[in-house]
RNA sequence: GUGAUUGUAGCUCAGCUGGUUAGAGCGCCUGAUUGUGGCUCAGGAGGUCGCGGGUUCGAGUCCCGUCUUUCACCCCA
């Protein structure tokens, strides 16, 4: 029996981890500059958290959750987290984070679990980085979150993206618009496809999202939610757009952008890339003022956030030719031993130099000098030091620069400082 | 869940209508006169042809099942 990864899961191998670290470091760096702190929550939660938070009619909750009982006789139901926002809000409420500071700004880099059929840019265990800004109802928060997300992509060098922007208004607006949309669609009901007919009652806004080309014209001519906005949402949206203009963040208004999770209100946004195939969303987010109350808060808790798929970002980095430029770190020096006695010396010296901060390689296979040199070259070491009986007796060492092929004789006591200055 | 698609050395792939010990490139290892890498040359290791059945004198090649890969629908990051 050969073991292998479960369908929809992936190993991140040593050859790829540099790229992952590069993405994570870039994200952390931007988050830090915006004053966001990291939050880490458990990978599993009470199933009800997601039922309440995400919405029971959504596909995520309806058919994509990994739900299990901690033991056969237990009443409890647990679920591997399919997204982070509900967990973050749960932590915010549980620890009364809002009582300590009026605005709580957190980010995460986490793995999530959804039992979907895998395809390009979609896995059953996948990674997201994202941020939540909790406590401000003002458009400044929306603008900042969007700008922060865009800055990460910008610093990673991602081009060919489109930022889509829309506003869903407040809850009243959505209710009102829902009726308006249904009234518009009702005379055309027979023309709708099966999926859209299904959505007509349950979630008519999703019909706008349909990829069916036959419905294109119908959807184009549908009444737009932006024209139905309440006054507060309208001016909120205008202010968000003004800030984005000021920041130089480019966007397009997309009337069809209706985010899938129930808790969104007002601002909704999505960053799409043409490099990605059918799953074209690199990241997305929006305002979710209603979530806190859904999870049991006494009053409305205004909040806005975004989430980005790391595997999808990887695809975009790949097609932009950026991923190949991120190389794994290379050793400063390879210590090459020519005899058993020399091997003892290089082991001790390697240990000492590593404490000094150098990246030092040695051959663990006791191979020939030639093989050790080959290894040094393969690893991309800057220097090789060849250590044999002569060196140990005379205290004079051959320091070879593998990048230039220059070799010179150095006194033992000067080796470390020479290598340090030349690799700094 | 539905519909397609893939599966041969570590990697990328050949293998014609079923026929003797399954190949290439890259990578890996060793060597090219005894203490020196990268290029070149020579040699070498490495494969239950996803797995299980079946057809056949004979299957990597045909059939069935199963798992897996990839892509799309659905949905989403």
GROMACS .gro file of C-alpha atoms (C1' of nucleotides) in nm:
model
  501
    1UNK     CA    1   0.000   0.000   0.000
    2UNK     CA    2   0.141   0.328  -0.106
    3UNK     CA    3   0.030   0.634   0.082
    4UNK     CA    4  -0.033   0.958  -0.092
    5UNK     CA    5  -0.197   1.292  -0.031
    6UNK     CA    6  -0.576   1.293  -0.010
    7UNK     CA    7  -0.761   1.428  -0.315
    8UNK     CA    8  -0.759   1.804  -0.320
    9UNK     CA    9  -0.461   1.839  -0.086
   10UNK     CA   10  -0.101   1.918  -0.168
   11UNK     CA   11   0.244   1.901  -0.016
   12UNK     CA   12   0.443   2.220  -0.024
   13UNK     CA   13   0.787   2.083  -0.101
   14UNK     CA   14   1.125   2.232  -0.008
   15UNK     CA   15   1.168   2.355  -0.364
   16UNK     CA   16   0.851   2.565  -0.334
   17UNK     CA   17   0.875   2.688   0.021
   18UNK     CA   18   1.093   2.988  -0.060
   19UNK     CA   19   0.816   3.122  -0.278
   20UNK     CA   20   0.557   3.065  -0.008
   21UNK     CA   21   0.776   3.243   0.243
   22UNK     CA   22   0.824   3.530   0.003
   23UNK     CA   23   0.445   3.571  -0.030
   24UNK     CA   24   0.393   3.548   0.344
   25UNK     CA   25   0.669   3.794   0.422
   26UNK     CA   26   0.539   4.044   0.169
   27UNK     CA   27   0.190   4.018   0.315
   28UNK     CA   28   0.314   4.047   0.674
   29UNK     CA   29   0.522   4.348   0.583
   30UNK     CA   30   0.224   4.533   0.435
   31UNK     CA   31  -0.006   4.433   0.721
   32UNK     CA   32   0.246   4.565   0.968
   33UNK     CA   33   0.266   4.902   0.796
   34UNK     CA   34  -0.112   4.935   0.822
   35UNK     CA   35  -0.097   4.849   1.191
   36UNK     CA   36  -0.255   4.504   1.169
   37UNK     CA   37  -0.160   4.228   1.415
   38UNK     CA   38  -0.172   3.857   1.348
   39UNK     CA   39  -0.449   3.640   1.486
   40UNK     CA   40  -0.442   3.260   1.495
   41UNK     CA   41  -0.754   3.062   1.569
   42UNK     CA   42  -0.818   2.685   1.595
   43UNK     CA   43  -0.865   2.493   1.271
   44UNK     CA   44  -1.192   2.350   1.399
   45UNK     CA   45  -1.487   2.521   1.561
   46UNK     CA   46  -1.841   2.449   1.673
   47UNK     CA   47  -2.036   2.373   1.354
   48UNK     CA   48  -2.304   2.622   1.457
   49UNK     CA   49  -2.057   2.907   1.429
   50UNK     CA   50  -2.044   2.856   1.054
   51UNK     CA   51  -2.415   2.776   1.019
   52UNK     CA   52  -2.497   3.109   1.181
   53UNK     CA   53  -2.210   3.309   1.046
   54UNK     CA   54  -2.191   3.211   0.682
   55UNK     CA   55  -2.557   3.133   0.626
   56UNK     CA   56  -2.737   2.801   0.598
   57UNK     CA   57  -2.840   2.854   0.239
   58UNK     CA   58  -2.486   2.902   0.109
   59UNK     CA   59  -2.308   2.622  -0.074
   60UNK     CA   60  -2.020   2.634   0.169
   61UNK     CA   61  -2.242   2.539   0.457
   62UNK     CA   62  -2.481   2.329   0.255
   63UNK     CA   63  -2.238   2.085   0.102
   64UNK     CA   64  -1.875   2.178   0.143
   65UNK     CA   65  -1.797   2.150   0.513
   66UNK     CA   66  -1.587   1.885   0.679
   67UNK     CA   67  -1.806   1.817   0.978
   68UNK     CA   68  -1.743   1.549   1.237
   69UNK     CA   69  -1.819   1.441   1.591
   70UNK     CA   70  -1.536   1.436   1.842
   71UNK     CA   71  -1.652   1.088   1.947
   72UNK     CA   72  -1.925   0.849   1.838
   73UNK     CA   73  -2.154   0.912   2.135
   74UNK     CA   74  -2.100   1.289   2.145
   75UNK     CA   75  -2.378   1.539   2.078
   76UNK     CA   76  -2.122   1.796   1.977
   77UNK     CA   77  -2.061   1.875   1.611
   78UNK     CA   78  -1.730   2.020   1.497
   79UNK     CA   79  -1.625   2.156   1.159
   80UNK     CA   80  -1.290   2.228   0.997
   81UNK     CA   81  -1.301   2.599   0.925
   82UNK     CA   82  -1.411   2.676   0.567
   83UNK     CA   83  -1.325   3.047   0.603
   84UNK     CA   84  -1.177   3.280   0.861
   85UNK     CA   85  -1.416   3.569   0.909
   86UNK     CA   86  -1.657   3.383   1.136
   87UNK     CA   87  -1.369   3.257   1.351
   88UNK     CA   88  -1.218   3.602   1.381
   89UNK     CA   89  -1.551   3.755   1.482
   90UNK     CA   90  -1.601   3.472   1.732
   91UNK     CA   91  -1.262   3.548   1.887
   92UNK     CA   92  -1.341   3.920   1.890
   93UNK     CA   93  -1.663   3.858   2.082
   94UNK     CA   94  -1.529   3.585   2.310
   95UNK     CA   95  -1.237   3.796   2.432
   96UNK     CA   96  -1.418   4.132   2.420
   97UNK     CA   97  -1.143   4.270   2.203
   98UNK     CA   98  -1.357   4.572   2.125
   99UNK     CA   99  -1.349   4.673   2.493
  100UNK     CA  100  -0.973   4.710   2.479
  101UNK     CA  101  -0.955   4.921   2.167
  102UNK     CA  102  -1.236   5.074   1.964
  103UNK     CA  103  -1.096   4.950   1.637
  104UNK     CA  104  -0.942   4.602   1.614
  105UNK     CA  105  -0.723   4.534   1.313
  106UNK     CA  106  -0.608   4.176   1.261
  107UNK     CA  107  -0.465   3.964   0.983
  108UNK     CA  108  -0.421   3.593   0.932
  109UNK     CA  109  -0.238   3.346   0.710
  110UNK     CA  110  -0.430   3.024   0.749
  111UNK     CA  111  -0.530   2.697   0.589
  112UNK     CA  112  -0.899   2.637   0.522
  113UNK     CA  113  -1.104   2.333   0.427
  114UNK     CA  114  -1.386   2.296   0.175
  115UNK     CA  115  -1.505   1.966   0.030
  116UNK     CA  116  -1.531   2.083  -0.329
  117UNK     CA  117  -1.425   1.901  -0.641
  118UNK     CA  118  -1.070   2.016  -0.711
  119UNK     CA  119  -0.984   2.209  -1.023
  120UNK     CA  120  -0.747   2.482  -1.125
  121UNK     CA  121  -0.697   2.718  -0.833
  122UNK     CA  122  -0.930   2.520  -0.610
  123UNK     CA  123  -0.827   2.272  -0.345
  124UNK     CA  124  -0.988   2.105  -0.047
  125UNK     CA  125  -0.722   2.232   0.185
  126UNK     CA  126  -0.610   2.575   0.073
  127UNK     CA  127  -0.443   2.882   0.215
  128UNK     CA  128  -0.562   3.236   0.250
  129UNK     CA  129  -0.414   3.549   0.385
  130UNK     CA  130  -0.656   3.819   0.481
  131UNK     CA  131  -0.744   4.092   0.724
  132UNK     CA  132  -1.040   4.214   0.924
  133UNK     CA  133  -1.095   4.566   1.046
  134UNK     CA  134  -1.356   4.555   1.321
  135UNK     CA  135  -1.515   4.854   1.490
  136UNK     CA  136  -1.544   5.124   1.227
  137UNK     CA  137  -1.851   5.187   1.015
  138UNK     CA  138  -1.675   5.462   0.825
  139UNK     CA  139  -1.575   5.442   0.460
  140UNK     CA  140  -1.215   5.509   0.560
  141UNK     CA  141  -1.199   5.151   0.688
  142UNK     CA  142  -1.332   5.010   0.360
  143UNK     CA  143  -1.086   5.214   0.158
  144UNK     CA  144  -0.795   5.117   0.378
  145UNK     CA  145  -0.870   4.745   0.360
  146UNK     CA  146  -0.897   4.755  -0.018
  147UNK     CA  147  -0.582   4.963  -0.053
  148UNK     CA  148  -0.395   4.725   0.178
  149UNK     CA  149  -0.494   4.422  -0.028
  150UNK     CA  150  -0.390   4.597  -0.347
  151UNK     CA  151  -0.056   4.699  -0.199
  152UNK     CA  152   0.032   4.336  -0.130
  153UNK     CA  153  -0.035   4.236  -0.491
  154UNK     CA  154   0.148   4.539  -0.611
  155UNK     CA  155   0.458   4.461  -0.406
  156UNK     CA  156   0.451   4.104  -0.528
  157UNK     CA  157   0.456   4.234  -0.885
  158UNK     CA  158   0.114   4.105  -0.990
  159UNK     CA  159  -0.028   4.282  -1.295
  160UNK     CA  160  -0.320   4.199  -1.527
  161UNK     CA  161  -0.578   4.225  -1.255
  162UNK     CA  162  -0.908   4.403  -1.231
  163UNK     CA  163  -1.053   4.529  -0.907
  164UNK     CA  164  -1.430   4.502  -0.918
  165UNK     CA  165  -1.633   4.716  -0.686
  166UNK     CA  166  -1.999   4.724  -0.594
  167UNK     CA  167  -2.225   4.819  -0.307
  168UNK     CA  168  -2.500   4.595  -0.176
  169UNK     CA  169  -2.652   4.863   0.045
  170UNK     CA  170  -2.791   4.794   0.388
  171UNK     CA  171  -3.021   4.508   0.475
  172UNK     CA  172  -3.332   4.707   0.383
  173UNK     CA  173  -3.183   4.790   0.045
  174UNK     CA  174  -3.115   4.427  -0.025
  175UNK     CA  175  -3.470   4.330   0.066
  176UNK     CA  176  -3.613   4.606  -0.151
  177UNK     CA  177  -3.382   4.526  -0.442
  178UNK     CA  178  -3.463   4.160  -0.417
  179UNK     CA  179  -3.829   4.235  -0.483
  180UNK     CA  180  -3.746   4.476  -0.766
  181UNK     CA  181  -3.525   4.217  -0.929
  182UNK     CA  182  -3.783   3.942  -0.895
  183UNK     CA  183  -4.046   4.169  -1.049
  184UNK     CA  184  -3.813   4.236  -1.339
  185UNK     CA  185  -3.730   3.871  -1.394
  186UNK     CA  186  -4.076   3.726  -1.346
  187UNK     CA  187  -4.203   3.790  -1.703
  188UNK     CA  188  -3.888   3.620  -1.834
  189UNK     CA  189  -3.902   3.326  -1.595
  190UNK     CA  190  -3.941   3.070  -1.873
  191UNK     CA  191  -3.619   3.186  -2.036
  192UNK     CA  192  -3.415   3.122  -1.724
  193UNK     CA  193  -3.201   2.812  -1.699
  194UNK     CA  194  -3.264   2.552  -1.432
  195UNK     CA  195  -3.008   2.689  -1.191
  196UNK     CA  196  -3.143   3.040  -1.217
  197UNK     CA  197  -3.500   2.922  -1.167
  198UNK     CA  198  -3.381   2.755  -0.854
  199UNK     CA  199  -3.224   3.080  -0.738
  200UNK     CA  200  -3.526   3.292  -0.819
  201UNK     CA  201  -3.683   3.240  -0.480
  202UNK     CA  202  -3.384   3.144  -0.267
  203UNK     CA  203  -3.131   3.406  -0.374
  204UNK     CA  204  -3.231   3.603  -0.683
  205UNK     CA  205  -2.925   3.830  -0.660
  206UNK     CA  206  -2.708   3.536  -0.758
  207UNK     CA  207  -2.879   3.518  -1.096
  208UNK     CA  208  -2.682   3.832  -1.184
  209UNK     CA  209  -2.370   3.622  -1.139
  210UNK     CA  210  -2.472   3.360  -1.396
  211UNK     CA  211  -2.221   3.263  -1.661
  212UNK     CA  212  -2.490   3.149  -1.898
  213UNK     CA  213  -2.443   3.355  -2.221
  214UNK     CA  214  -2.815   3.322  -2.304
  215UNK     CA  215  -2.898   3.531  -2.000
  216UNK     CA  216  -2.639   3.797  -2.072
  217UNK     CA  217  -2.877   4.048  -2.226
  218UNK     CA  218  -3.141   3.991  -1.964
  219UNK     CA  219  -2.888   4.051  -1.689
  220UNK     CA  220  -2.742   4.357  -1.862
  221UNK     CA  221  -3.080   4.526  -1.867
  222UNK     CA  222  -3.174   4.433  -1.512
  223UNK     CA  223  -3.230   4.714  -1.261
  224UNK     CA  224  -2.911   4.791  -1.075
  225UNK     CA  225  -2.867   4.775  -0.703
  226UNK     CA  226  -2.658   5.091  -0.704
  227UNK     CA  227  -2.966   5.278  -0.821
  228UNK     CA  228  -3.165   5.141  -0.531
  229UNK     CA  229  -2.921   5.231  -0.257
  230UNK     CA  230  -3.033   5.405   0.059
  231UNK     CA  231  -2.885   5.753   0.116
  232UNK     CA  232  -2.632   5.647   0.377
  233UNK     CA  233  -2.499   5.358   0.167
  234UNK     CA  234  -2.486   5.582  -0.137
  235UNK     CA  235  -2.267   5.846   0.024
  236UNK     CA  236  -2.061   5.574   0.194
  237UNK     CA  237  -1.991   5.423  -0.145
  238UNK     CA  238  -1.905   5.759  -0.298
  239UNK     CA  239  -1.654   5.828  -0.023
  240UNK     CA  240  -1.489   5.487  -0.064
  241UNK     CA  241  -1.449   5.555  -0.436
  242UNK     CA  242  -1.305   5.900  -0.369
  243UNK     CA  243  -1.041   5.758  -0.139
  244UNK     CA  244  -0.948   5.489  -0.388
  245UNK     CA  245  -0.912   5.758  -0.656
  246UNK     CA  246  -0.691   5.956  -0.420
  247UNK     CA  247  -0.478   5.648  -0.354
  248UNK     CA  248  -0.445   5.581  -0.725
  249UNK     CA  249  -0.617   5.243  -0.687
  250UNK     CA  250  -0.788   5.155  -1.013
  251UNK     CA  251  -1.127   4.983  -1.008
  252UNK     CA  252  -1.433   4.916  -1.218
  253UNK     CA  253  -1.790   4.919  -1.098
  254UNK     CA  254  -1.945   4.577  -1.147
  255UNK     CA  255  -2.320   4.569  -1.099
  256UNK     CA  256  -2.316   4.193  -1.113
  257UNK     CA  257  -2.075   4.149  -0.825
  258UNK     CA  258  -2.277   3.978  -0.555
  259UNK     CA  259  -2.065   3.800  -0.301
  260UNK     CA  260  -2.159   3.451  -0.204
  261UNK     CA  261  -2.167   3.472   0.170
  262UNK     CA  262  -2.478   3.599   0.342
  263UNK     CA  263  -2.310   3.838   0.580
  264UNK     CA  264  -2.194   4.103   0.334
  265UNK     CA  265  -2.347   4.451   0.326
  266UNK     CA  266  -2.254   4.776   0.155
  267UNK     CA  267  -1.908   4.756   0.001
  268UNK     CA  268  -1.824   4.440  -0.192
  269UNK     CA  269  -1.508   4.393  -0.394
  270UNK     CA  270  -1.320   4.126  -0.581
  271UNK     CA  271  -0.985   4.115  -0.753
  272UNK     CA  272  -0.988   3.902  -1.067
  273UNK     CA  273  -0.704   3.790  -1.292
  274UNK     CA  274  -0.712   3.672  -1.649
  275UNK     CA  275  -0.431   3.427  -1.573
  276UNK     CA  276  -0.644   3.207  -1.354
  277UNK     CA  277  -0.900   3.019  -1.565
  278UNK     CA  278  -1.251   2.963  -1.442
  279UNK     CA  279  -1.168   3.034  -1.079
  280UNK     CA  280  -1.060   3.384  -1.162
  281UNK     CA  281  -1.087   3.553  -0.821
  282UNK     CA  282  -0.753   3.619  -0.658
  283UNK     CA  283  -0.918   3.770  -0.357
  284UNK     CA  284  -1.223   3.948  -0.239
  285UNK     CA  285  -1.407   4.088   0.054
  286UNK     CA  286  -1.639   4.351   0.175
  287UNK     CA  287  -1.824   4.500   0.466
  288UNK     CA  288  -2.018   4.273   0.700
  289UNK     CA  289  -2.180   4.488   0.965
  290UNK     CA  290  -2.442   4.226   1.043
  291UNK     CA  291  -2.218   3.935   1.135
  292UNK     CA  292  -2.150   4.030   1.497
  293UNK     CA  293  -2.519   4.032   1.583
  294UNK     CA  294  -2.573   3.704   1.399
  295UNK     CA  295  -2.315   3.553   1.629
  296UNK     CA  296  -2.488   3.688   1.937
  297UNK     CA  297  -2.354   4.040   1.992
  298UNK     CA  298  -2.588   4.285   2.165
  299UNK     CA  299  -2.536   4.556   1.911
  300UNK     CA  300  -2.424   4.593   1.552
  301UNK     CA  301  -2.050   4.553   1.508
  302UNK     CA  302  -1.931   4.728   1.195
  303UNK     CA  303  -1.652   4.542   1.018
  304UNK     CA  304  -1.483   4.509   0.683
  305UNK     CA  305  -1.224   4.263   0.556
  306UNK     CA  306  -1.073   4.073   0.267
  307UNK     CA  307  -0.934   3.729   0.192
  308UNK     CA  308  -0.687   3.617  -0.073
  309UNK     CA  309  -0.621   3.268  -0.204
  310UNK     CA  310  -0.251   3.186  -0.190
  311UNK     CA  311  -0.262   2.897  -0.438
  312UNK     CA  312  -0.427   3.127  -0.691
  313UNK     CA  313  -0.169   3.391  -0.626
  314UNK     CA  314   0.093   3.126  -0.701
  315UNK     CA  315  -0.065   3.064  -1.041
  316UNK     CA  316  -0.058   3.436  -1.116
  317UNK     CA  317   0.305   3.466  -1.003
  318UNK     CA  318   0.392   3.169  -1.221
  319UNK     CA  319   0.239   3.310  -1.538
  320UNK     CA  320   0.390   3.651  -1.469
  321UNK     CA  321   0.733   3.484  -1.456
  322UNK     CA  322   0.790   3.609  -1.104
  323UNK     CA  323   0.805   3.278  -0.922
  324UNK     CA  324   1.123   3.164  -1.093
  325UNK     CA  325   1.304   3.473  -0.971
  326UNK     CA  326   1.252   3.374  -0.610
  327UNK     CA  327   1.542   3.145  -0.531
  328UNK     CA  328   1.609   2.942  -0.217
  329UNK     CA  329   1.883   3.083   0.006
  330UNK     CA  330   2.238   2.981  -0.080
  331UNK     CA  331   2.517   2.887   0.159
  332UNK     CA  332   2.795   3.135   0.227
  333UNK     CA  333   3.056   2.866   0.247
  334UNK     CA  334   3.105   2.493   0.205
  335UNK     CA  335   3.373   2.336   0.422
  336UNK     CA  336   3.545   2.057   0.234
  337UNK     CA  337   3.731   1.790   0.426
  338UNK     CA  338   4.013   1.588   0.279
  339UNK     CA  339   4.078   1.343   0.564
  340UNK     CA  340   3.908   1.202   0.873
  341UNK     CA  341   4.102   1.446   1.089
  342UNK     CA  342   3.992   1.734   0.868
  343UNK     CA  343   3.634   1.617   0.893
  344UNK     CA  344   3.646   1.663   1.267
  345UNK     CA  345   3.785   2.011   1.219
  346UNK     CA  346   3.520   2.123   0.968
  347UNK     CA  347   3.237   1.995   1.187
  348UNK     CA  348   3.358   2.206   1.479
  349UNK     CA  349   3.433   2.504   1.259
  350UNK     CA  350   3.093   2.484   1.089
  351UNK     CA  351   2.924   2.490   1.428
  352UNK     CA  352   3.127   2.793   1.538
  353UNK     CA  353   3.069   2.987   1.216
  354UNK     CA  354   2.697   2.917   1.221
  355UNK     CA  355   2.685   3.077   1.564
  356UNK     CA  356   2.847   3.376   1.398
  357UNK     CA  357   2.559   3.392   1.155
  358UNK     CA  358   2.707   3.233   0.844
  359UNK     CA  359   2.529   2.970   0.641
  360UNK     CA  360   2.773   2.683   0.635
  361UNK     CA  361   2.746   2.350   0.453
  362UNK     CA  362   2.941   2.032   0.503
  363UNK     CA  363   2.924   1.696   0.331
  364UNK     CA  364   2.745   1.441   0.549
  365UNK     CA  365   2.835   1.146   0.330
  366UNK     CA  366   3.214   1.155   0.373
  367UNK     CA  367   3.253   1.168  -0.001
  368UNK     CA  368   3.554   1.243  -0.214
  369UNK     CA  369   3.699   1.591  -0.242
  370UNK     CA  370   3.572   1.611  -0.596
  371UNK     CA  371   3.221   1.515  -0.490
  372UNK     CA  372   3.227   1.770  -0.211
  373UNK     CA  373   3.328   2.042  -0.453
  374UNK     CA  374   3.053   1.936  -0.688
  375UNK     CA  375   2.808   1.959  -0.401
  376UNK     CA  376   2.934   2.307  -0.312
  377UNK     CA  377   2.872   2.416  -0.668
  378UNK     CA  378   2.528   2.260  -0.684
  379UNK     CA  379   2.422   2.432  -0.363
  380UNK     CA  380   2.544   2.761  -0.502
  381UNK     CA  381   2.788   2.828  -0.218
  382UNK     CA  382   2.985   3.148  -0.249
  383UNK     CA  383   3.303   3.003  -0.099
  384UNK     CA  384   3.467   2.666  -0.049
  385UNK     CA  385   3.740   2.607   0.204
  386UNK     CA  386   3.952   2.301   0.139
  387UNK     CA  387   4.083   2.144   0.456
  388UNK     CA  388   4.353   1.876   0.458
  389UNK     CA  389   4.654   1.777   0.661
  390UNK     CA  390   4.863   2.065   0.525
  391UNK     CA  391   4.619   2.330   0.638
  392UNK     CA  392   4.577   2.184   0.982
  393UNK     CA  393   4.955   2.178   1.027
  394UNK     CA  394   5.047   2.511   0.874
  395UNK     CA  395   4.734   2.710   0.965
  396UNK     CA  396   4.720   2.838   0.609
  397UNK     CA  397   4.393   2.766   0.424
  398UNK     CA  398   4.285   2.778   0.062
  399UNK     CA  399   3.975   2.996   0.028
  400UNK     CA  400   3.810   2.950  -0.309
  401UNK     CA  401   3.549   3.188  -0.440
  402UNK     CA  402   3.323   2.964  -0.646
  403UNK     CA  403   3.158   3.253  -0.825
  404UNK     CA  404   3.485   3.392  -0.964
  405UNK     CA  405   3.702   3.078  -0.937
  406UNK     CA  406   3.964   3.285  -0.753
  407UNK     CA  407   4.154   3.107  -0.484
  408UNK     CA  408   4.381   3.254  -0.224
  409UNK     CA  409   4.571   3.155   0.085
  410UNK     CA  410   4.436   3.287   0.416
  411UNK     CA  411   4.560   3.248   0.772
  412UNK     CA  412   4.327   3.042   0.989
  413UNK     CA  413   4.248   3.334   1.221
  414UNK     CA  414   4.150   3.557   0.928
  415UNK     CA  415   3.918   3.307   0.753
  416UNK     CA  416   3.596   3.392   0.932
  417UNK     CA  417   3.627   3.769   0.899
  418UNK     CA  418   3.730   3.739   0.534
  419UNK     CA  419   3.426   3.528   0.451
  420UNK     CA  420   3.198   3.750   0.655
  421UNK     CA  421   3.302   4.069   0.480
  422UNK     CA  422   3.287   3.912   0.135
  423UNK     CA  423   2.939   3.762   0.180
  424UNK     CA  424   2.777   4.047   0.368
  425G      C1'  425  -2.279   1.611  -0.713
  426U      C1'  426  -2.259   1.618  -1.309
  427G      C1'  427  -1.953   1.589  -1.765
  428A      C1'  428  -1.488   1.523  -1.985
  429U      C1'  429  -0.962   1.401  -1.918
  430U      C1'  430  -0.491   1.182  -1.732
  431G      C1'  431  -0.180   0.791  -1.517
  432U      C1'  432   0.536   0.456  -1.843
  433A      C1'  433   1.235   0.593  -1.433
  434G      C1'  434   1.311   1.161  -0.921
  435C      C1'  435   1.119   1.530  -1.344
  436U      C1'  436   0.938   1.611  -1.876
  437C      C1'  437   0.790   1.271  -2.216
  438A      C1'  438   0.865   0.856  -2.653
  439G      C1'  439   0.678   0.354  -2.710
  440C      C1'  440   0.361   0.247  -3.479
  441U      C1'  441  -0.217  -0.135  -3.611
  442G      C1'  442  -0.078  -0.626  -2.888
  443G      C1'  443   0.499  -0.984  -3.019
  444U      C1'  444   1.146  -1.128  -2.771
  445U      C1'  445   1.588  -0.854  -2.183
  446A      C1'  446   1.052  -0.099  -2.184
  447G      C1'  447   1.359   0.394  -2.428
  448A      C1'  448   1.528   0.942  -2.458
  449G      C1'  449   1.644   1.419  -2.244
  450C      C1'  450   1.716   1.648  -1.774
  451G      C1'  451   1.851   1.522  -1.279
  452C      C1'  452   2.141   1.179  -0.959
  453C      C1'  453   2.611   0.869  -0.875
  454U      C1'  454   3.128   0.735  -1.033
  455G      C1'  455   3.551   0.827  -1.323
  456A      C1'  456   3.891   1.106  -1.694
  457U      C1'  457   4.699   0.934  -1.333
  458U      C1'  458   4.676   0.990  -0.704
  459G      C1'  459   4.420   1.775  -0.290
  460U      C1'  460   3.958   2.134  -0.640
  461G      C1'  461   3.333   2.265  -0.872
  462G      C1'  462   3.066   2.481  -1.327
  463C      C1'  463   3.189   2.290  -1.960
  464U      C1'  464   3.312   1.830  -2.223
  465C      C1'  465   3.375   1.301  -2.256
  466A      C1'  466   3.307   0.789  -2.064
  467G      C1'  467   3.045   0.467  -1.753
  468G      C1'  468   2.652   0.357  -1.386
  469A      C1'  469   2.222   0.327  -1.064
  470G      C1'  470   1.705   0.380  -1.100
  471G      C1'  471   1.073   0.136  -1.373
  472U      C1'  472   0.566  -0.444  -0.989
  473C      C1'  473   0.437   0.054  -1.730
  474G      C1'  474  -0.147   0.373  -1.095
  475C      C1'  475  -0.404  -0.068  -0.879
  476G      C1'  476  -0.734  -0.512  -0.948
  477G      C1'  477  -0.971  -0.831  -1.276
  478G      C1'  478  -1.058  -1.006  -1.791
  479U      C1'  479  -0.961  -1.125  -2.336
  480U      C1'  480  -0.526  -1.358  -2.581
  481C      C1'  481  -0.030  -1.837  -2.725
  482G      C1'  482   0.136  -1.339  -2.576
  483A      C1'  483  -0.079  -0.668  -2.311
  484G      C1'  484   0.262  -0.074  -2.133
  485U      C1'  485  -0.052  -0.134  -2.576
  486C      C1'  486  -0.757  -0.419  -2.616
  487C      C1'  487  -1.207  -0.462  -2.244
  488C      C1'  488  -1.428  -0.385  -1.738
  489G      C1'  489  -1.383  -0.196  -1.251
  490U      C1'  490  -1.132   0.115  -0.911
  491C      C1'  491  -0.817   0.499  -0.742
  492U      C1'  492  -0.567   0.929  -0.909
  493U      C1'  493  -0.454   1.384  -1.218
  494U      C1'  494  -0.628   1.780  -1.489
  495C      C1'  495  -1.031   2.089  -1.688
  496A      C1'  496  -1.528   2.266  -1.700
  497C      C1'  497  -2.030   2.310  -1.468
  498C      C1'  498  -2.181   2.442  -0.969
  499C      C1'  499  -1.969   2.750  -0.612
  500C      C1'  500  -1.582   3.034  -0.440
  501A      C1'  501  -1.026   3.256  -0.256
   0.00000   0.00000   0.00000
